[in-house]
Amino acid sequence: MNGLKSEIIEKNRQFVCPEKIRVFNDIGINLVIGKREGPYIYDIDGKKLIDLHINGGTYNLGHRAPEIIKALNEALEMGLDIGNHHFPSSQRGLLAEQLVELTPGDMKSVVFASGGSESVDVAIKSARHATNRRKIVSIDHGFHGRTGLSGSVGDTKNAQFFLSDAPDVSVGVPFNDLNKMENALKANDTAAVIIETIPATLGFPLPERNYLSDVKLLCEKYGALYIADEIQTGLGRSGKLWAIEHYGVNPDILVTAKGLSGGIYPIAATVLNKQAGAWLYEDGFAHISTFGGSEIGCYVGRKVLDIVSDPKLLRNVDIVSAYLLKRLQDLQKKYPYLLEIRQKGFISGLKFDGEIAGIEMLKALYDNGIWVMVSGYDFSVIQFKPYIYTDKPLVDDIIEIMEKSIIQCQ
Ligand SMILES: Cc1ncc(COP(=O)(O)O)c(C=O)c1O
């Protein structure tokens, strides 16, 4: 390790994240990202990695996407800055209009945030105000963020750690279990169901046929709103702009973040239908966010939406992800160690044979030149998420490294 790298690690160990550094160190990973470009990140030592974690979708367009850097520069040259959330803004209005038009359901308004957790908080608050109910039903071991409200739904281990869980109003049910969902809703006391369309922390299990649309019907039956968390699954990576479009659901609220930033400037949004957004007409100061809806972020977000809603790009996601699936299936035939391939477009979970096989594969892939993350609540699965511009030669490189890693781990 060079001197600069150990200095950076030491400073972070001392002042930022000692325990996280220990955890990665125990697996044998001491990555300090230096150069980054397109699908690649480079350790400050020079090691090149294909980034297949893309920070949960943040680098959906790749690292330092030239078109996003250009948009950022344009925004600065136009004289924009964060703006002032109290007053109307051209960029905020335009991005909100674009989101309303591009989101399924009868969407009417948008509340901006600076990150995903904050936008989930807004979703929960909106649903509670609209229904005058507190209970939120989510999927066991789902993940929706780490702020107060977002952290108190889904897996609440970390909320408990900070004594900010809400056991009296947060209910978890297993994914793909409609009966348990109905049992949770039938007391007519639920404000909203929040579901990540293909849950990342569970290892991207695909929703069973009609599951999500039946959940929506149950919401309607029992007066709860449906919140689609599209923070990881949205923005074209599934082959449609929003993954929820594959499942015929018109949500009441949709949350987007991560990739909306183009990986360059933070911006997140909660898109609301009339019922969910009613509070905006009652009290405009009930929720505010200084950085939410920053004008520069809105300009960047508009550029991102222009790119990822292009039907030509979405068609290419279908074509290349089908090729990726075929190559993975060929690998699976040769190496049954690759137990299961879960895939929707470029959103994929790969399950390997062994309780911690995902961690072993993560390390082997890292050594061989790919960065992935293991699924938070299933260590046999790696989250495997090529960026949206992935082409066949990149797939071939990925498969070559994958095969080498499987041979080492099986
Ligand atoms: C599905 C999902 N929801 C919400 C969040 C929270 O987003 P943020 O980290 O921007 O607060 C994340 C972040 O990983 C996520 O993956």
Coordinates of C-alpha atoms in Angstrom, one line a residue, residues 82-373:
I82 CA -29.2 26.0 -4.6
G83 CA -32.0 28.5 -4.9
N84 CA -34.5 29.3 -2.2
H85 CA -37.1 26.7 -1.5
H86 CA -39.6 29.4 -0.4
F87 CA -40.0 30.8 -3.9
P88 CA -41.0 29.5 -7.3
S89 CA -38.1 28.4 -9.5
S90 CA -38.1 27.7 -13.2
Q91 CA -35.9 24.5 -12.9
R92 CA -38.0 23.1 -10.0
G93 CA -41.2 23.6 -11.9
L94 CA -39.8 22.0 -15.1
L95 CA -38.4 19.0 -13.3
A96 CA -41.6 18.5 -11.3
E97 CA -43.7 18.7 -14.5
Q98 CA -41.5 16.1 -16.2
L99 CA -41.7 13.7 -13.2
V100 CA -45.5 14.1 -13.0
E101 CA -45.8 13.4 -16.7
L102 CA -43.4 10.4 -16.7
T103 CA -44.8 8.7 -13.6
P104 CA -47.7 6.2 -13.9
G105 CA -50.8 6.9 -11.9
D106 CA -52.6 10.2 -11.7
M107 CA -49.7 12.1 -10.3
K108 CA -50.2 15.8 -9.5
S109 CA -47.2 17.2 -7.6
V110 CA -43.6 16.7 -6.5
V111 CA -41.8 17.3 -3.2
F112 CA -38.0 17.5 -3.7
A113 CA -35.4 16.3 -1.3
S114 CA -31.6 16.0 -1.1
G115 CA -31.5 12.2 -0.7
G116 CA -33.6 9.0 -0.8
S117 CA -34.2 8.7 2.9
E118 CA -35.6 12.2 3.1
S119 CA -37.9 11.6 0.2
V120 CA -39.2 8.4 1.9
D121 CA -39.8 10.4 5.0
V122 CA -41.9 12.8 2.9
A123 CA -43.8 9.8 1.4
I124 CA -44.6 8.5 4.8
K125 CA -45.6 11.9 6.2
S126 CA -47.8 12.6 3.1
A127 CA -49.6 9.2 3.4
R128 CA -50.2 9.7 7.1
H129 CA -51.6 13.2 6.6
A130 CA -53.8 12.0 3.7
T131 CA -55.3 9.0 5.6
N132 CA -55.1 10.3 9.2
R133 CA -53.5 6.9 10.1
R134 CA -50.1 6.1 11.4
K135 CA -49.4 2.5 10.6
I136 CA -47.0 1.7 7.8
V137 CA -46.7 -1.8 6.4
S138 CA -43.4 -2.8 4.7
I139 CA -41.6 -5.9 3.6
D140 CA -39.6 -7.8 6.2
H141 CA -35.9 -6.9 5.7
G142 CA -36.8 -4.2 3.2
F143 CA -34.6 -1.1 3.2
H144 CA -35.9 2.4 2.7
G145 CA -33.2 4.5 4.2
R146 CA -31.7 5.5 7.5
T147 CA -33.4 8.7 8.6
G148 CA -36.1 8.7 11.4
L149 CA -39.2 7.6 9.5
S150 CA -37.5 5.8 6.6
G151 CA -35.3 3.8 9.1
S152 CA -38.3 2.9 11.2
V153 CA -39.9 0.8 8.3
G154 CA -38.5 -2.4 6.7
D155 CA -35.7 -3.9 8.6
T156 CA -35.5 -1.9 11.9
K157 CA -32.3 -3.3 13.4
N158 CA -30.4 0.0 12.8
A159 CA -33.4 2.1 14.0
Q160 CA -33.4 0.0 17.2
F161 CA -29.7 0.7 17.5
F162 CA -30.5 4.4 17.7
L163 CA -33.7 3.9 19.7
S164 CA -35.7 5.4 16.8
D165 CA -37.7 2.3 15.8
A166 CA -41.5 2.5 15.9
P167 CA -42.8 -0.9 16.8
D168 CA -46.3 0.3 17.6
V169 CA -46.8 1.6 14.0
S170 CA -44.4 -0.3 11.8
V171 CA -45.4 -3.7 10.6
G172 CA -43.3 -6.1 8.4
V173 CA -44.7 -8.9 6.2
P174 CA -42.8 -11.4 4.0
F175 CA -42.3 -10.4 0.3
N176 CA -44.6 -12.2 -2.1
D177 CA -47.0 -13.3 0.6
L178 CA -50.4 -11.9 -0.2
N179 CA -52.3 -13.5 2.7
K180 CA -49.9 -11.9 5.3
M181 CA -50.3 -8.6 3.5
E182 CA -54.0 -8.8 3.7
N183 CA -53.9 -9.7 7.4
A184 CA -51.7 -6.7 8.1
L185 CA -54.2 -4.4 6.2
K186 CA -57.6 -5.6 7.2
A187 CA -58.0 -3.6 10.4
N188 CA -58.4 -0.6 8.1
D189 CA -55.8 1.3 10.1
T190 CA -52.9 1.4 7.7
A191 CA -51.7 4.7 6.1
A192 CA -49.5 3.1 3.5
V193 CA -47.7 0.1 2.2
I194 CA -44.2 0.8 1.1
I195 CA -42.5 -1.6 -1.2
E196 CA -39.3 -1.5 -3.2
T197 CA -40.4 -2.9 -6.5
I198 CA -37.6 -5.5 -6.6
P199 CA -36.1 -5.4 -3.0
A200 CA -32.3 -5.0 -3.1
T201 CA -31.6 -6.0 0.5
L202 CA -33.4 -9.3 -0.1
G203 CA -31.2 -10.0 -3.1
F204 CA -33.6 -8.8 -5.8
P205 CA -36.2 -11.5 -5.6
L206 CA -38.7 -10.8 -8.4
P207 CA -42.3 -10.1 -7.5
E208 CA -44.5 -13.1 -8.3
R209 CA -47.1 -12.7 -11.0
N210 CA -49.8 -10.2 -10.0
Y211 CA -48.3 -9.8 -6.5
L212 CA -47.7 -6.1 -6.7
S213 CA -50.9 -5.4 -8.5
D214 CA -52.8 -7.5 -5.9
V215 CA -51.1 -5.5 -3.1
K216 CA -52.3 -2.3 -4.8
L217 CA -55.9 -3.8 -4.9
L218 CA -55.6 -4.6 -1.2
C219 CA -54.5 -1.1 -0.5
E220 CA -57.6 0.3 -2.3
K221 CA -59.8 -2.2 -0.4
Y222 CA -58.5 -1.2 3.0
G223 CA -57.9 2.5 2.4
A224 CA -54.1 2.5 2.4
L225 CA -51.8 4.3 0.0
Y226 CA -49.2 2.4 -2.1
I227 CA -45.7 3.9 -2.0
A228 CA -43.4 2.6 -4.7
D229 CA -39.8 2.9 -3.6
E230 CA -38.0 3.2 -7.0
I231 CA -34.8 4.6 -5.6
Q232 CA -32.7 1.6 -6.8
T233 CA -35.0 0.1 -9.4
G234 CA -36.1 3.2 -11.3
L235 CA -34.6 5.4 -14.1
G236 CA -34.5 2.9 -16.9
R237 CA -32.4 0.1 -15.4
S238 CA -35.2 -2.5 -15.6
G239 CA -35.8 -1.7 -19.3
K240 CA -38.7 0.6 -18.4
L241 CA -38.4 4.0 -16.8
W242 CA -39.8 2.7 -13.6
A243 CA -39.7 -1.0 -12.7
I244 CA -43.2 -0.7 -11.3
E245 CA -44.4 -0.3 -15.0
H246 CA -43.6 -4.0 -15.6
Y247 CA -46.2 -4.9 -12.9
G248 CA -49.2 -2.8 -13.9
V249 CA -49.3 -0.8 -10.7
N250 CA -50.3 2.9 -10.6
P251 CA -48.8 3.9 -7.2
D252 CA -50.2 6.7 -5.1
I253 CA -46.7 7.9 -4.3
L254 CA -43.4 7.1 -6.1
V255 CA -40.0 7.9 -4.6
T256 CA -36.8 8.4 -6.7
A257 CA -33.3 9.4 -5.7
K258 CA -29.8 8.1 -6.3
G259 CA -29.5 8.0 -10.1
L260 CA -31.6 11.2 -10.5
S261 CA -28.4 12.9 -9.5
G262 CA -26.5 11.6 -12.5
G263 CA -23.9 10.6 -9.9
I264 CA -22.9 14.3 -9.8
Y265 CA -25.3 16.5 -7.9
P266 CA -27.7 15.3 -5.2
I267 CA -31.4 15.5 -5.9
A268 CA -34.3 13.3 -4.9
A269 CA -38.1 13.5 -5.3
T270 CA -41.4 12.2 -4.0
V271 CA -44.1 12.2 -6.6
L272 CA -47.6 12.4 -5.2
N273 CA -51.1 11.9 -6.5
K274 CA -53.9 14.3 -5.6
Q275 CA -54.8 12.5 -2.3
A276 CA -51.2 12.1 -1.2
G277 CA -50.3 15.7 -2.0
A278 CA -53.4 17.3 -0.5
W279 CA -51.3 18.8 2.3
L280 CA -49.5 21.0 -0.1
Y281 CA -52.7 23.0 -0.5
E282 CA -53.3 23.2 3.2
D283 CA -49.9 24.2 4.6
G284 CA -47.0 25.0 2.3
F285 CA -44.6 25.2 5.2
A286 CA -45.5 21.8 6.8
H287 CA -42.4 20.3 5.3
I288 CA -39.4 22.2 4.0
S289 CA -35.9 21.3 2.9
T290 CA -33.2 23.8 2.2
F291 CA -31.3 21.6 -0.3
G292 CA -34.3 19.7 -1.5
G293 CA -35.0 20.9 -5.1
S294 CA -31.8 22.8 -5.4
E295 CA -31.9 24.5 -8.8
I296 CA -28.6 23.0 -10.0
G297 CA -29.9 19.6 -8.9
C298 CA -33.1 20.1 -10.8
Y299 CA -31.3 21.0 -14.0
V300 CA -29.1 17.9 -13.7
G301 CA -32.2 15.8 -12.9
R302 CA -34.0 17.0 -16.0
K303 CA -31.0 15.9 -18.1
V304 CA -31.0 12.5 -16.4
L305 CA -34.7 12.0 -17.1
D306 CA -34.3 13.1 -20.8
I307 CA -31.6 10.4 -21.2
V308 CA -33.2 7.5 -19.3
S309 CA -36.7 8.0 -20.8
D310 CA -35.3 7.7 -24.3
P311 CA -37.1 4.6 -25.9
K312 CA -33.9 3.8 -27.9
L313 CA -31.8 3.5 -24.7
L314 CA -34.5 1.4 -23.0
R315 CA -34.6 -0.9 -26.0
N316 CA -30.9 -1.3 -25.8
V317 CA -31.2 -2.2 -22.1
D318 CA -33.6 -5.1 -23.2
I319 CA -31.2 -6.3 -25.9
V320 CA -28.0 -6.2 -23.9
S321 CA -29.6 -7.5 -20.6
A322 CA -31.0 -10.5 -22.6
Y323 CA -27.5 -11.2 -23.8
L324 CA -26.2 -10.9 -20.3
L325 CA -28.8 -13.3 -19.1
K326 CA -27.9 -15.8 -21.8
R327 CA -24.2 -15.6 -20.9
L328 CA -25.0 -16.1 -17.2
Q329 CA -27.3 -19.0 -17.9
D330 CA -24.4 -20.6 -19.9
L331 CA -22.2 -20.1 -16.8
Q332 CA -24.8 -21.6 -14.6
K333 CA -25.0 -24.8 -16.7
K334 CA -21.2 -25.2 -16.3
Y335 CA -21.1 -24.2 -12.6
P336 CA -24.1 -25.2 -10.5
Y337 CA -22.4 -23.2 -7.7
L338 CA -24.3 -20.3 -9.4
L339 CA -27.6 -21.4 -7.9
E340 CA -30.0 -18.7 -9.1
I341 CA -30.1 -15.8 -11.5
R342 CA -32.7 -13.1 -10.7
Q343 CA -32.9 -10.4 -13.3
K344 CA -35.0 -7.6 -14.7
G345 CA -33.0 -5.7 -17.2
F346 CA -29.8 -4.7 -15.6
I347 CA -31.1 -5.2 -12.0
S348 CA -29.8 -8.6 -11.0
G349 CA -29.2 -10.7 -7.9
L350 CA -26.9 -13.8 -8.3
K351 CA -27.3 -16.4 -5.6
F352 CA -24.5 -18.8 -4.9
D353 CA -24.3 -22.1 -3.1
G354 CA -23.4 -21.4 0.5
E355 CA -24.7 -19.2 3.4
I356 CA -21.8 -16.7 2.9
A357 CA -21.0 -17.6 -0.7
G358 CA -21.9 -14.0 -1.7
I359 CA -19.2 -12.6 0.5
E360 CA -16.7 -15.1 -0.9
M361 CA -17.7 -14.2 -4.4
L362 CA -17.5 -10.5 -3.6
K363 CA -13.9 -10.9 -2.5
A364 CA -12.9 -13.1 -5.5
L365 CA -14.6 -10.7 -7.9
Y366 CA -12.8 -7.8 -6.2
D367 CA -9.4 -9.5 -6.6
N368 CA -10.2 -10.2 -10.3
G369 CA -11.5 -6.7 -11.2
I370 CA -15.2 -6.3 -10.4
W371 CA -16.8 -4.4 -7.5
V372 CA -20.2 -5.7 -6.3
M373 CA -22.0 -5.7 -2.9

